[in-house]
Amino acid sequence: IIVGVFYEDMARRVFCQAYKEKLYGKKYVWFIIGWYPDNWYRVKDDRHNCTVEQLEEALEGHFTTEAVILHQEPTLTDVGMTAKEFTQRLNERLNTTDTSLITGYPEAPLAYDAVWSVAFAFNKTVKKLAEKGMKLEDFDYYNDEITNAIYSAMNSTKFLGISGNVAFTAKGDRIAWTQVEQFINGSYVKLGVYDAVADNLTWYNKEKWLGGRPPPDHTRVIDHLRVVSPTLFYSMCGLAGVGILAGMLCLVFNYSNRNRQCVAFSQPAINNLTVIGCMICLGCIVLLGLDGKFVPAHTYPVICQIRAWLLSLGFTLSYGSMFSKIWTVHQMTTTRRKERARVQAWELFTVLAILILIDIGVLTAWQVLDPLQRKLEIFARIQPTNTEDDIELLPQLEHCNSENLNVWLGVLFGYKGILLIFGLFLAYETRSVKLKQVNDSRFVGMSIYNVVVLCVITAPISLIIGNQEDATFAFVSLAIILCSFLSMGLIFVPKVKEVIQNPPRDGSEVKSLTDSLVSREEEERHQKMLAENEQLKKQIAEMEDRIRELNQKLQERARQRSVMSNTSVTTASTNASTKPASTNRVVFLDPHISDSHARKPSWPQSAANDHSVITHNAIKSASSQNLTTPSLIAVDANSDSGLASYSYGKNSYNERKGSTSDIMEISATSSNFQL
């Protein structure tokens, strides 16, 4: 509601800007001064750039208030004429047809009555002053008595003038009727008149509201509950329904083919619990989408409790069943006891029962000590885009909350998180294990991988985007649907394929069941062989480390002997007299020295080339030679073999100066030479 008090030239500029700012229409009510000429907005004005049509659009529906300037009744006034007669006389005196161009024309009756008011007040003052022996002509600005007499007379003056009943307040304001007009379809329409003296309102019921009703005097705030999109809700419920139907088909398949080997050796009872858990989780999708659109506020806490119980127990049934399988498989592959050759069903159910009991304990304590309640999250007000009404929406979002919600979530998430990580570890450890009694352990491990990945992603993200109802519902629902479909698919699709591709033959399934014991023995033997294989691998690794260590020592000794050889050559030459006599022939094996080398010794006559010398009969037949016995001695001049006490390689041979016999003598200093 905007009240504007300005002259008509400024009014044109104000409403031009109001048009540009869209400050008009059903949400706005303008009140301005009513004594403008009726066509004031049509006057050409260079100080604004709006058209007459734009100003009319912005002015539509505004109200004006002004004093009643012309008496509305045809009665004779106290000034000796009617209002109509006054208007006629005034127009005759002005001698014009367009009175809108005359400044002050609408206020002429007020000016006329103002003069009469002064006359009536002076008449009263003259009478009052005459009683005191005073005259009005004695007035000056320092004579308070005459001043007070004039004020009192003016204050008490009342008469019916051309502008209506004329009277003044103690402050000198004119007391007159107030006229209310409204700008409708380009013209002003008189709506009513208010008499302040008599406190009487005369209303003609001619007003028109742009919105069909009076606008509120304040911005209405409407609570707006944010709910899941219907399209998204029904889509997810449809997918969940398909998943539940698929789960029912899996249960029927399990029962119908319970005697088939592929089903009987997969622990079908545990698989049934996995399917039931998936179906419970899929059913929770419907509960996750139920909000204030479907359930009243007092029922919402019950929905919260049911959600928590079903989602937690459904997850434990589905994932816990797979975990119990993979746990049992891991136990069988790590134990060596004979009695572990068989999978006992009670072991699987025991593991699952423990997990369910933990869930029941935590959920019971939560519900008793700190039950979930309905909590509203309030968001900032928003302006609706599809209405012009003066309203604002206060968005609200429902949450399931409790006083210590983070503590309870931490307990549940922590316990199930450890379970997920442990299951991931067991699945990885048993990735290559094949047990005939749990023939789907590999697919169970793959299901665990998928569940862990999806849960690790979904849990934190759902907490982060908790104030976005559509995103949260879609994300959690898709995670449940993917986990359920992947788990049921990985566990049952291979079995369905096996049943279709290999229909049962007479006695075949019975034979396979009777052969199960043999299969268990083979599995036990296989596990023992795997353990022995691992032990042998460790021993081989230790031997390889020992060989590397010995090779390093040999290389070190060879380097030391190479250094000592240079010194030994000189020593052997000076001490030749002490060498034992020997008639052994020495044959040099050095591929690096050509046959035409000047100082190369003669080869055995049967040697065709450097490399074939080692095939000489004399060398072949000798395994160990004593230098005291005449025989053939082979000396490798190319490398220090380390087999003799003193061995001379290529370097020592090249550096030695002297005859061939000297080198033979040096070589003959070995006490024992091993070929």
XYZ file of C-alpha atoms in Angstrom:
675
model
C 0.000 0.000 0.000
C 1.699 3.164 -1.228
C 0.502 6.687 -0.351
C 1.897 9.347 -2.649
C 1.837 13.050 -1.785
C 3.220 15.069 -4.676
C 2.100 17.508 -7.331
C 0.810 16.281 -10.650
C 4.040 16.890 -12.615
C 5.983 14.732 -10.178
C 3.135 12.204 -10.158
C 3.636 11.592 -13.880
C 7.323 10.813 -13.356
C 6.621 8.591 -10.352
C 4.068 6.440 -12.172
C 6.289 6.194 -15.236
C 9.007 4.671 -13.078
C 6.439 2.507 -11.278
C 5.458 1.103 -14.664
C 9.076 0.248 -15.438
C 9.588 -1.403 -12.047
C 6.273 -3.314 -12.259
C 5.072 -1.726 -9.016
C 1.402 -1.993 -9.936
C -1.251 -4.625 -10.337
C -3.041 -6.944 -7.943
C -0.309 -6.860 -5.315
C -0.168 -3.041 -5.079
C -2.616 -0.311 -3.995
C -1.786 3.335 -4.701
C -3.331 6.348 -2.898
C -2.609 9.830 -4.285
C -3.986 13.339 -3.958
C -7.391 13.753 -5.559
C -7.355 17.360 -6.615
C -5.424 16.794 -9.844
C -7.351 17.505 -13.044
C -9.011 14.404 -14.448
C -6.663 14.374 -17.429
C -3.482 15.160 -15.506
C -1.637 12.054 -16.795
C -2.344 12.960 -20.439
C -0.412 16.210 -20.283
C 2.735 16.093 -22.403
C 5.803 16.086 -20.190
C 9.380 15.840 -21.468
C 10.671 14.789 -18.055
C 9.499 11.185 -18.524
C 9.522 8.794 -21.481
C 6.323 6.800 -20.903
C 3.322 6.837 -23.178
C -0.203 7.695 -22.065
C -1.170 4.039 -22.432
C 1.673 2.955 -20.153
C 0.662 5.517 -17.543
C -2.958 4.365 -17.733
C -1.818 0.776 -17.153
C 0.208 1.780 -14.102
C -2.603 4.011 -12.749
C -5.365 1.447 -13.173
C -7.156 0.839 -9.876
C -5.503 3.562 -7.816
C -7.498 5.606 -5.280
C -7.677 9.332 -4.632
C -8.943 11.207 -1.586
C -9.813 14.897 -1.412
C -12.129 17.251 0.333
C -15.557 17.691 -1.263
C -15.074 20.913 -3.192
C -18.638 21.439 -4.445
C -21.809 20.917 -2.457
C -23.619 17.896 -3.842
C -27.183 18.846 -2.909
C -29.335 21.323 -4.929
C -30.336 23.214 -1.764
C -29.760 26.938 -1.212
C -26.616 27.610 0.795
C -26.011 30.216 3.506
C -24.236 32.404 0.963
C -27.427 32.957 -1.061
C -26.997 30.599 -4.034
C -26.799 26.920 -4.891
C -23.640 25.158 -5.970
C -24.966 24.886 -9.520
C -25.646 28.612 -9.699
C -22.128 29.326 -8.448
C -20.609 27.182 -11.188
C -22.665 28.894 -13.871
C -21.706 32.381 -12.710
C -18.025 31.379 -12.488
C -17.980 29.952 -16.004
C -19.680 33.066 -17.372
C -17.058 35.243 -15.736
C -14.160 33.089 -17.033
C -15.676 32.941 -20.518
C -13.905 29.674 -21.528
C -14.912 26.150 -22.467
C -11.724 24.380 -21.330
C -11.547 25.018 -17.613
C -8.761 22.427 -17.173
C -6.275 25.003 -18.373
C -7.194 27.404 -15.592
C -5.031 27.006 -12.519
C -7.051 26.573 -9.341
C -10.398 26.153 -11.071
C -11.384 23.005 -9.106
C -10.619 24.803 -5.809
C -12.704 27.900 -6.615
C -15.585 26.904 -4.261
C -13.088 26.551 -1.413
C -11.667 29.998 -2.030
C -15.164 31.450 -2.266
C -16.212 29.879 1.061
C -12.937 30.979 2.659
C -13.820 34.610 1.986
C -17.296 34.054 3.466
C -15.668 32.434 6.516
C -13.611 35.568 7.145
C -16.722 37.730 6.759
C -18.736 35.637 9.196
C -15.852 35.628 11.692
C -15.421 39.407 11.491
C -19.147 39.962 12.056
C -18.931 37.894 15.231
C -15.802 39.742 16.305
C -17.430 43.163 15.815
C -20.333 42.226 18.059
C -18.057 40.809 20.752
C -15.736 43.830 20.696
C -18.712 46.249 20.819
C -19.765 44.736 24.123
C -16.355 45.725 25.485
C -16.357 49.164 23.932
C -13.806 48.243 21.346
C -13.739 48.319 17.574
C -12.275 45.981 14.975
C -10.458 48.947 13.499
C -8.375 49.133 16.681
C -6.586 45.871 15.712
C -2.815 45.686 15.674
C -0.398 42.793 16.060
C 0.319 43.646 19.677
C -3.319 43.660 20.807
C -3.878 40.166 22.137
C -7.483 40.778 23.115
C -8.620 41.564 19.566
C -6.474 38.713 18.204
C -8.072 36.216 20.572
C -11.515 37.523 19.689
C -10.876 36.960 15.962
C -9.480 33.446 16.620
C -12.456 32.499 18.755
C -14.904 33.768 16.152
C -13.164 31.909 13.304
C -13.015 28.708 15.344
C -16.751 28.806 15.978
C -17.780 29.724 12.447
C -20.061 27.148 10.818
C -22.199 27.546 7.737
C -23.334 25.774 4.566
C -21.277 27.084 1.724
C -20.753 26.351 -1.940
C -18.207 23.638 -0.980
C -20.534 22.127 1.602
C -20.495 22.436 5.381
C -17.729 24.805 6.367
C -16.030 24.473 9.786
C -12.501 24.584 11.211
C -10.520 22.669 13.812
C -8.645 24.240 16.682
C -5.550 24.169 14.479
C -7.316 26.016 11.714
C -7.809 23.052 9.383
C -10.929 22.969 7.267
C -13.395 20.333 8.366
C -15.029 19.075 5.221
C -16.388 15.951 3.716
C -13.845 13.587 2.196
C -14.482 12.213 -1.256
C -13.014 8.861 -2.384
C -12.521 8.094 -6.089
C -10.982 5.221 -8.062
C -9.333 5.242 -11.453
C -11.242 2.647 -13.510
C -10.736 2.115 -17.237
C -9.162 5.522 -17.815
C -11.525 7.711 -15.763
C -12.209 8.567 -12.121
C -15.280 7.018 -10.516
C -16.705 8.409 -7.282
C -16.911 5.649 -4.676
C -18.241 7.455 -1.607
C -18.204 10.423 0.747
C -17.185 10.555 4.391
C -18.556 13.137 6.860
C -15.976 13.489 9.600
C -18.211 15.609 11.828
C -21.045 13.110 11.833
C -18.683 10.162 11.365
C -20.811 8.942 8.504
C -19.667 7.148 5.348
C -21.792 7.090 2.256
C -20.551 4.311 -0.044
C -21.768 3.589 -3.561
C -20.200 0.097 -4.052
C -18.708 0.927 -7.410
C -15.131 -0.165 -6.676
C -13.394 -2.757 -8.843
C -10.493 -4.957 -7.731
C -7.952 -6.260 -10.204
C -7.807 -9.630 -8.516
C -11.551 -9.873 -7.985
C -11.192 -9.254 -4.262
C -9.554 -6.681 -2.004
C -5.822 -7.315 -1.699
C -4.526 -8.233 1.766
C -2.800 -5.532 3.748
C 0.205 -7.797 4.323
C 2.174 -10.487 2.530
C 0.594 -13.838 3.241
C 3.077 -16.573 4.140
C 1.944 -20.066 3.149
C 3.623 -23.193 4.484
C 4.934 -25.248 1.593
C 5.906 -28.843 2.357
C 8.617 -30.077 0.034
C 7.785 -33.607 -1.085
C 9.254 -36.143 -3.458
C 8.261 -35.643 -7.075
C 5.302 -37.938 -7.921
C 6.936 -39.034 -11.172
C 10.145 -39.992 -9.383
C 8.267 -41.719 -6.562
C 6.101 -43.878 -8.799
C 9.046 -44.705 -11.087
C 11.156 -45.990 -8.215
C 8.199 -47.873 -6.744
C 7.687 -49.526 -10.133
C 11.318 -50.661 -10.284
C 11.082 -51.899 -6.707
C 7.956 -53.864 -7.637
C 9.816 -55.501 -10.512
C 12.617 -56.429 -8.121
C 10.193 -57.945 -5.604
C 8.573 -59.971 -8.393
C 12.018 -61.170 -9.505
C 12.751 -62.191 -5.917
C 9.571 -64.253 -5.792
C 10.582 -66.001 -9.008
C 13.987 -66.774 -7.495
C 12.319 -68.366 -4.464
C 10.098 -70.461 -6.723
C 13.127 -71.505 -8.794
C 15.049 -72.481 -5.677
C 12.205 -74.659 -4.435
C 11.417 -76.235 -7.799
C 15.038 -77.205 -8.466
C 16.072 -78.025 -4.918
C 17.316 -81.502 -6.014
C 19.473 -80.191 -8.839
C 23.181 -80.247 -8.130
C 23.715 -76.583 -9.011
C 21.065 -75.593 -6.451
C 21.602 -78.239 -3.777
C 25.340 -77.474 -3.507
C 24.807 -73.702 -3.198
C 23.161 -73.696 0.236
C 19.658 -72.841 -1.074
C 18.296 -71.949 2.366
C 20.876 -69.189 2.730
C 20.143 -68.025 -0.809
C 16.452 -67.791 0.099
C 17.311 -65.519 3.024
C 19.396 -63.351 0.701
C 16.408 -62.953 -1.626
C 14.046 -62.192 1.273
C 16.442 -59.516 2.547
C 16.595 -57.925 -0.909
C 12.787 -57.929 -1.127
C 12.518 -56.213 2.276
C 14.986 -53.513 1.201
C 13.067 -52.988 -2.046
C 9.856 -52.609 -0.063
C 11.518 -49.862 1.990
C 11.677 -47.711 -1.140
C 7.934 -47.121 -0.811
C 8.372 -46.057 2.820
C 11.260 -43.736 1.925
C 8.953 -41.846 -0.454
C 6.058 -41.494 1.998
C 5.871 -37.927 3.305
C 3.315 -35.335 4.330
C 1.585 -35.727 0.987
C 0.509 -39.255 1.936
C 0.610 -39.467 5.744
C -0.449 -36.979 8.458
C 2.093 -35.421 10.783
C 1.179 -37.583 13.809
C 1.727 -40.791 11.787
C 5.106 -39.783 10.382
C 7.168 -40.964 13.433
C 5.709 -44.467 12.991
C 6.890 -44.465 9.368
C 10.342 -43.414 10.582
C 10.581 -46.360 12.975
C 9.393 -48.866 10.375
C 11.944 -47.532 7.881
C 14.819 -47.989 10.310
C 13.843 -51.535 11.288
C 13.078 -52.872 7.823
C 16.056 -51.285 6.089
C 18.530 -52.449 8.732
C 17.155 -55.995 9.022
C 16.727 -56.320 5.255
C 20.347 -55.346 4.708
C 21.534 -57.768 7.382
C 19.488 -60.627 5.923
C 20.745 -60.090 2.376
C 24.351 -59.109 3.006
C 24.659 -61.210 6.175
C 23.659 -64.344 4.272
C 26.369 -63.743 1.690
C 28.835 -62.892 4.459
C 28.119 -66.155 6.287
C 28.811 -68.074 3.066
C 32.081 -66.370 2.344
C 33.112 -66.675 6.001
C 32.497 -70.434 5.950
C 34.393 -70.854 2.678
C 37.334 -68.959 4.138
C 37.290 -71.118 7.256
C 37.331 -74.294 5.154
C 40.295 -73.108 3.119
C 42.370 -72.155 6.163
C 41.724 -75.120 8.510
C 43.414 -78.532 8.222
C 41.126 -80.525 10.408
C 39.542 -83.568 8.913
C 36.134 -82.678 10.266
C 36.146 -79.484 8.200
C 35.733 -81.511 5.019
C 32.063 -80.747 5.104
C 30.027 -77.519 5.255
C 27.532 -77.580 8.083
C 24.366 -75.544 7.488
C 24.109 -74.639 11.150
C 27.392 -72.738 10.900
C 25.952 -70.451 8.231
C 22.776 -69.840 10.212
C 24.759 -69.175 13.380
C 26.775 -66.402 11.752
C 23.608 -64.858 10.306
C 21.742 -65.135 13.617
C 24.528 -63.298 15.443
C 24.367 -60.408 12.973
C 20.570 -60.178 13.253
C 20.709 -60.212 17.061
C 23.166 -57.307 17.005
C 20.763 -55.362 14.778
C 17.797 -56.094 17.018
C 19.720 -55.023 20.103
C 20.829 -51.689 18.641
C 17.422 -50.876 17.118
C 15.554 -51.771 20.315
C 17.807 -49.562 22.420
C 17.395 -46.735 19.907
C 13.607 -46.963 19.855
C 13.289 -47.175 23.645
C 15.872 -44.597 24.689
C 15.709 -42.063 21.861
C 12.826 -42.735 19.439
C 12.684 -41.094 16.039
C 10.394 -38.082 15.698
C 9.195 -35.792 12.925
C 11.341 -32.700 12.487
C 10.704 -29.842 10.065
C 13.618 -28.117 8.379
C 12.695 -24.524 7.478
C 14.178 -22.846 4.407
C 14.205 -19.237 3.212
C 10.960 -17.842 1.832
C 10.466 -17.980 -1.903
C 8.261 -16.020 -4.269
C 5.900 -18.168 -6.327
C 6.320 -17.710 -10.056
C 2.865 -18.734 -11.233
C 0.798 -16.107 -9.413
C 0.585 -12.348 -9.003
C -0.915 -12.561 -5.535
C 1.009 -11.048 -2.674
C 2.074 -14.331 -1.134
C 5.325 -16.028 -0.187
C 6.007 -19.710 0.287
C 7.793 -21.020 3.367
C 9.462 -24.283 2.273
C 9.528 -27.056 4.866
C 11.111 -30.498 4.689
C 10.277 -33.448 6.914
C 13.072 -35.422 8.549
C 13.233 -38.414 10.844
C 15.275 -37.134 13.758
C 16.130 -37.920 17.350
C 18.113 -36.145 20.019
C 21.218 -38.309 19.577
C 20.703 -39.268 15.950
C 24.382 -38.986 15.044
C 25.364 -41.357 17.852
C 22.924 -44.060 16.767
C 23.859 -43.682 13.114
C 27.512 -43.883 14.083
C 26.917 -47.172 15.911
C 24.973 -48.712 13.015
C 27.257 -47.394 10.287
C 30.369 -48.358 12.226
C 29.220 -51.927 12.855
C 27.986 -52.460 9.313
C 31.038 -50.698 7.883
C 33.346 -53.145 9.653
C 31.170 -55.964 8.340
C 31.496 -54.608 4.796
C 35.268 -54.255 4.986
C 35.692 -57.709 6.531
C 33.436 -59.225 3.877
C 35.478 -57.509 1.176
C 38.660 -58.973 2.639
C 37.203 -62.492 2.819
C 35.878 -62.243 -0.742
C 39.319 -61.254 -1.971
C 41.043 -64.032 -0.016
C 38.718 -66.699 -1.426
C 38.517 -65.332 -4.969
C 40.146 -68.437 -6.494
C 38.615 -71.045 -4.183
C 36.123 -73.514 -5.607
C 34.073 -75.659 -3.248
C 31.525 -78.055 -4.589
C 29.367 -77.674 -1.482
C 29.268 -73.881 -1.991
C 29.480 -73.799 -5.760
C 28.485 -70.140 -6.045
C 31.116 -68.709 -3.679
C 32.777 -66.821 -6.535
C 29.502 -65.111 -7.475
C 28.801 -64.375 -3.815
C 32.181 -62.650 -3.644
C 31.322 -60.557 -6.689
C 28.020 -59.590 -5.053
C 29.883 -58.503 -1.944
C 32.172 -56.310 -4.067
C 29.153 -54.552 -5.583
C 27.363 -54.095 -2.268
C 30.457 -52.659 -0.588
C 31.123 -50.168 -3.379
C 27.515 -48.964 -3.548
C 27.166 -48.684 0.236
C 30.439 -46.795 0.628
C 29.272 -44.286 -1.985
C 25.617 -44.021 -0.945
C 25.887 -43.658 2.840
C 27.983 -40.448 3.006
C 26.407 -38.816 -0.040
C 22.863 -39.364 1.278
C 23.852 -37.530 4.467
C 25.394 -34.652 2.525
C 22.379 -34.082 0.240
C 19.798 -34.754 2.954
C 18.035 -31.409 2.380
C 17.340 -32.210 -1.281
C 14.380 -34.540 -1.147
C 14.342 -35.680 -4.781
C 18.100 -36.252 -5.013
C 18.235 -38.133 -1.713
C 15.287 -40.378 -2.555
C 16.584 -41.124 -6.054
C 20.135 -41.835 -4.886
C 19.168 -44.160 -2.030
C 16.480 -45.921 -4.082
C 18.825 -46.573 -7.000
C 21.485 -47.913 -4.638
C 18.982 -50.363 -3.105
C 17.701 -51.410 -6.531
C 21.199 -51.941 -7.951
C 22.390 -53.908 -4.914
C 19.298 -56.119 -4.963
C 19.267 -56.764 -8.707
C 23.021 -57.440 -8.883
C 22.982 -59.764 -5.874
C 20.018 -61.809 -7.083
C 21.333 -61.816 -10.640
C 24.853 -62.972 -9.766
C 23.576 -65.733 -7.496
C 20.647 -67.057 -9.540
C 21.310 -66.307 -13.219
C 24.163 -68.877 -13.485
C 21.930 -71.496 -11.855
C 19.031 -70.735 -14.183
C 21.391 -70.957 -17.139
C 22.735 -74.296 -15.901
C 19.244 -75.732 -15.438
C 18.155 -74.621 -18.912
C 21.274 -75.815 -20.716
C 21.582 -79.123 -18.839
C 18.178 -80.665 -18.206
C 18.228 -83.508 -15.643
C 18.707 -87.087 -16.869
C 17.433 -90.170 -15.092
C 19.610 -90.841 -12.100
C 22.121 -88.149 -12.962
C 21.220 -85.863 -10.094
C 21.145 -88.786 -7.655
C 24.591 -89.862 -8.785
C 25.927 -86.360 -8.363
C 24.620 -86.247 -4.837
C 26.221 -89.591 -3.955
C 29.495 -88.423 -5.454
C 29.614 -85.443 -3.166
C 31.792 -87.203 -0.616
C 34.433 -87.956 -3.248
C 34.323 -84.354 -4.299
C 34.906 -83.276 -0.724
C 37.954 -85.558 -0.479
C 39.277 -84.110 -3.694
C 38.727 -80.651 -2.353
C 40.550 -81.534 0.847
C 43.436 -82.979 -1.164
C 43.464 -79.912 -3.356
C 43.679 -77.646 -0.341
C 46.582 -79.667 1.075
C 48.392 -79.470 -2.245
C 47.891 -75.735 -2.289
C 49.393 -75.493 1.194
C 52.371 -77.651 0.194
C 52.816 -75.599 -2.938
C 53.003 -72.432 -0.886
C 55.585 -74.063 1.418
C 57.709 -75.155 -1.551
C 57.551 -71.670 -3.003
C 58.930 -70.302 0.241
C 61.758 -72.880 0.262
C 62.615 -72.110 -3.370
C 62.777 -68.437 -2.544
C 65.128 -69.168 0.371
C 67.380 -71.332 -1.845
C 67.509 -68.637 -4.502
C 68.600 -66.144 -1.873
C 71.332 -68.600 -0.747
C 72.533 -69.152 -4.323
C 72.772 -65.406 -4.909
C 74.793 -65.076 -1.721
C 77.220 -67.862 -2.725
C 77.644 -66.435 -6.224
C 78.597 -63.111 -4.718
C 81.209 -64.834 -2.532
C 82.645 -66.742 -5.527
C 82.933 -63.578 -7.541
C 84.713 -61.890 -4.656
C 87.175 -64.776 -4.330
C 87.794 -64.745 -8.085
C 88.691 -61.067 -7.929
C 91.084 -61.747 -5.057
C 92.773 -64.616 -6.934
C 93.159 -62.462 -10.032
C 95.138 -59.996 -7.964
C 97.243 -62.733 -6.393
C 98.033 -64.348 -9.767
C 100.305 -61.520 -10.903
C 102.395 -61.904 -7.784
C 102.443 -65.704 -8.027
C 103.933 -65.642 -11.555
C 107.013 -63.787 -10.368
C 107.414 -65.972 -7.310
C 107.127 -69.185 -9.318
C 109.847 -68.034 -11.749
C 112.370 -67.325 -9.034
C 111.667 -70.537 -7.221
C 111.796 -72.824 -10.269
C 114.472 -74.947 -8.679
C 112.067 -76.069 -5.995
C 109.362 -77.240 -8.418
C 108.744 -80.965 -8.501
C 109.783 -82.718 -11.649
C 106.963 -83.705 -13.901
C 106.589 -85.235 -17.322
C 103.008 -83.993 -17.714
C 102.068 -82.268 -20.934
C 100.200 -78.956 -20.568
C 97.543 -78.002 -23.103
C 96.356 -74.372 -23.226
C 92.681 -73.670 -23.925
C 92.429 -70.053 -25.060
C 89.917 -69.248 -27.860
C 91.135 -65.656 -27.858
C 94.565 -66.597 -29.226
C 94.653 -67.609 -32.874
C 96.438 -70.725 -34.139
C 99.166 -68.618 -35.737
C 100.057 -66.875 -32.491
C 103.828 -66.890 -32.038
C 103.804 -67.930 -28.394
C 100.831 -70.286 -28.414
C 101.654 -73.861 -27.303
C 100.975 -76.784 -29.574
C 97.551 -78.339 -29.359
C 96.972 -82.065 -29.190
C 97.244 -83.625 -32.599
C 93.582 -84.690 -32.570
C 92.268 -81.194 -31.871
C 90.577 -79.781 -34.946
C 90.035 -76.322 -33.470
C 90.232 -74.359 -30.248
C 86.818 -75.421 -28.983
C 87.133 -79.150 -29.698
C 90.236 -79.547 -27.580
C 88.092 -80.294 -24.578
C 86.870 -83.453 -26.315
C 90.370 -84.897 -26.499
C 90.534 -88.463 -25.266
C 93.175 -87.686 -22.748
C 91.126 -84.914 -21.223
C 87.882 -86.888 -21.372
C 89.318 -89.828 -19.501
C 90.853 -87.773 -16.766
C 88.681 -86.651 -13.907
C 91.431 -85.975 -11.416
C 95.167 -85.842 -12.142
C 98.114 -85.806 -9.806
C 101.085 -83.912 -11.143
C 103.423 -86.647 -10.015
C 101.915 -88.946 -12.631
C 102.670 -88.275 -16.297
C 99.457 -87.195 -17.874
C 97.828 -84.450 -19.930
C 96.932 -81.272 -18.030
C 94.477 -78.754 -19.489
C 94.939 -75.137 -18.471
C 92.199 -72.633 -19.366
C 94.049 -69.474 -20.290
C 90.873 -67.527 -20.935
C 89.480 -67.322 -17.386
C 90.382 -68.112 -13.832
C 88.242 -71.141 -13.077
C 89.318 -71.371 -9.475
C 89.526 -75.180 -9.613
C 93.277 -75.350 -9.055
C 95.310 -73.818 -6.296
C 96.953 -71.561 -8.905
C 95.201 -70.759 -12.139
C 96.446 -68.351 -14.779
C 94.086 -66.655 -17.139
C 94.468 -64.689 -20.313
C 95.944 -61.624 -18.661
C 98.622 -63.509 -16.793
C 99.514 -65.438 -19.954
C 99.894 -62.292 -22.048
C 101.999 -60.540 -19.443
C 104.337 -63.515 -18.936
C 107.633 -63.173 -20.793
C 109.622 -66.260 -21.689
C 109.400 -69.583 -23.422
C 106.517 -71.960 -23.549
C 108.286 -74.344 -21.209
C 108.352 -71.690 -18.515
C 104.605 -71.351 -18.660
C 104.275 -75.141 -18.554
C 106.434 -75.205 -15.462
C 104.354 -72.497 -13.809
C 101.183 -74.424 -14.577
C 102.686 -77.559 -13.200
C 103.106 -76.043 -9.766
C 99.546 -77.048 -8.881
C 99.475 -79.951 -6.501
C 96.139 -81.223 -7.779
C 94.173 -80.154 -10.840
C 90.447 -80.878 -11.129
C 88.855 -80.950 -14.556
